[in-house]
Amino acid sequence: MRIETSRLIITEFDLSMAESVHKNSLDEDNRRFVPDEVFETVEEAAETIEFLMGCYESGEGPLVYPVLLNDDINIGYVQLVPIDEGFEVGYHIAKAYTGNGYATEALTAFLSYMKIKMQLDKIYGICVSENIASKRVLEKSSFTKVYEGLGKYQGQERTIVKYVL
């Protein structure tokens, strides 16, 4: 898969990206909001990339794709993860690259492509209520808020916000 926007490329992972995935995962927002997506070593990142590459083949599990700048610098990822109701979107842009609209640009392009490819009529976006940046990205990407209240997030009872596209 390869999706291009004016500034970004969304493609498939390969093992050469392990170091950038490791470094991108270490910022404080990732640790705070998605601690299971923090890779303390390059080897942990490489193991996860191998797993994700297998998901491309099987079509099962999380479908996670790196987001690159046009000069091939890996700045984050977008993903679709199976949940009980269908699929949930996820995304992360490394702290050094936030505030430039990359998450919204990547998410909008990715979802336009994946809705058609996977024939999806609904996609969910779920985040903790205190994650203001994530809520803003979902809203700017045309998601509609359908719930705010207590719910499971990262295995804990938290105040969450649920959106649908």
C-alpha atoms as one frame of an Amber mdcrd trajectory, in Angstrom:
protein
   0.000   0.000   0.000   1.142   3.517  -0.708  -0.948   6.625  -0.071   0.545
  10.023  -0.862  -0.561  13.499   0.130   1.201  16.743  -0.636   3.468  16.280
   2.410   3.168  12.660   3.505   3.544   9.049   2.446   1.645   6.236   4.162
   3.127   2.859   3.337   3.950  -0.536   4.871   6.518  -1.141   7.577   9.854
  -2.789   6.931  12.561  -3.724   9.420  14.747  -0.766   8.435  12.250   1.436
  10.322  12.890  -0.162  13.746  15.140   2.609  15.048  12.766   5.421  14.055
   9.769   3.517  15.477  11.678   3.068  18.745  12.602   6.775  18.950   9.138
   8.007  17.927   7.516   5.871  20.619   9.437   7.368  23.537   7.766  10.769
  23.856   5.796  11.669  26.955   2.394  11.770  25.210   2.842   8.205  23.973
   3.863   7.080  27.464   0.841   8.853  28.956  -1.907   7.907  26.510  -0.791
   4.629  24.847   1.886   3.040  27.036   1.542  -0.310  25.250   2.924   1.397
  22.131   6.209   2.444  23.760   9.237   0.435  22.614  12.118   0.823  25.036
  14.625  -0.813  22.658  15.175  -1.052  18.915  14.784  -4.827  19.276  11.291
  -4.425  20.784  10.348  -2.155  17.885  11.723  -4.677  15.364   9.718  -7.522
  16.943   6.554  -5.450  16.711   7.285  -4.484  13.105   7.708  -8.163  12.215
   4.347  -8.915  13.822   2.678  -6.010  11.981   4.172  -7.113   8.654   2.527
 -10.500   9.248  -0.801  -8.741   9.737  -0.523  -7.285   6.217  -0.331 -10.847
   4.883  -3.114 -12.324   7.008  -5.403  -9.288   7.057  -6.027 -10.030  10.746
  -5.028  -8.046  13.777  -4.096  -4.410  13.801  -3.402  -2.857  10.408  -0.671
  -0.335  11.208   1.124   1.796   8.619   4.013   4.230   9.051   3.578   7.896
   8.202   6.607   9.357   6.437   7.419  12.856   5.338   8.037  13.138   1.596
  11.779  12.853   2.315  11.156   9.398   3.910  11.540  10.490   7.554   9.279
   8.301   9.704   7.171  10.590  11.907   4.501   8.214  13.214   1.745   5.834
  12.188  -1.941   5.383  11.430  -3.856   2.204  12.152  -7.143   0.338  12.053
  -7.694  -2.083  14.920 -10.558  -4.604  15.081 -12.954  -3.999  18.000 -16.330
  -5.551  18.870 -18.253  -2.876  16.925 -16.007  -3.002  13.829 -12.785  -1.019
  13.553 -11.157   1.683  15.628  -8.685   4.149  14.197  -5.433   5.015  15.917
  -2.569   7.370  15.141   0.543   8.870  16.614   2.826  11.619  15.369   6.158
  11.955  17.190   6.376  14.987  19.453   8.981  16.739  17.268   6.446  16.824
  14.408   3.183  17.677  16.207   1.344  20.940  15.671   1.793  20.858  11.877
  -1.473  19.154  10.892   0.268  15.888   9.979  -2.057  13.689  12.058  -5.194
  15.126  10.480  -3.695  14.959   6.981  -2.548  11.361   7.425  -5.765  10.212
   9.076  -8.005  11.786   6.440  -6.055  10.248   3.546  -5.749   6.860   5.264
  -9.441   6.591   6.109 -10.579   7.663   2.646  -8.528   4.802   1.215  -9.327
   2.161   3.862 -13.092   2.789   3.921 -13.235   1.825   0.255 -10.636  -0.965
   0.379 -12.246  -2.674   3.385 -15.837  -1.642   2.568 -16.360  -0.023   5.966
 -19.427   2.048   6.687 -18.374   3.004  10.238 -15.023   3.631  11.861 -14.643
   4.518  15.519 -12.174   6.825  17.223 -11.719   6.425  20.980  -9.431   8.402
  23.271  -9.213   9.447  26.883 -11.093  12.649  27.544  -7.962  14.501  28.664
  -6.224  13.897  25.325  -7.198  17.253  23.822  -4.941  16.890  20.759  -6.393
  13.508  19.814  -9.954  14.775  20.170  -9.099  17.729  17.945  -7.618  15.453
  15.256 -10.749  13.290  15.231 -13.017  16.323  15.002 -10.951  17.878  12.194
 -11.116  14.503  10.394 -14.951  14.647  10.307 -15.641  12.266  13.203 -18.758
  12.891  15.306 -18.738  12.500  19.091 -21.233   9.846  20.187 -20.233   9.201
  23.817 -18.307  10.684  26.702 -18.094   8.926  30.042 -16.545   5.980  31.795
 -15.193   3.144  29.694 -12.295   0.736  29.324  -9.141   2.234  27.867  -5.781
   0.465  27.900  -7.288  -2.054  30.334  -8.340   0.584  32.879 -11.607   2.341
  33.669 -11.140   5.910  32.404 -13.206   8.832  31.164 -13.227   8.313  27.409
 -14.654   9.997  24.352 -15.967   7.876  21.503 -16.368   9.193  17.975 -17.722
   7.683  14.768 -17.033   8.418  11.115
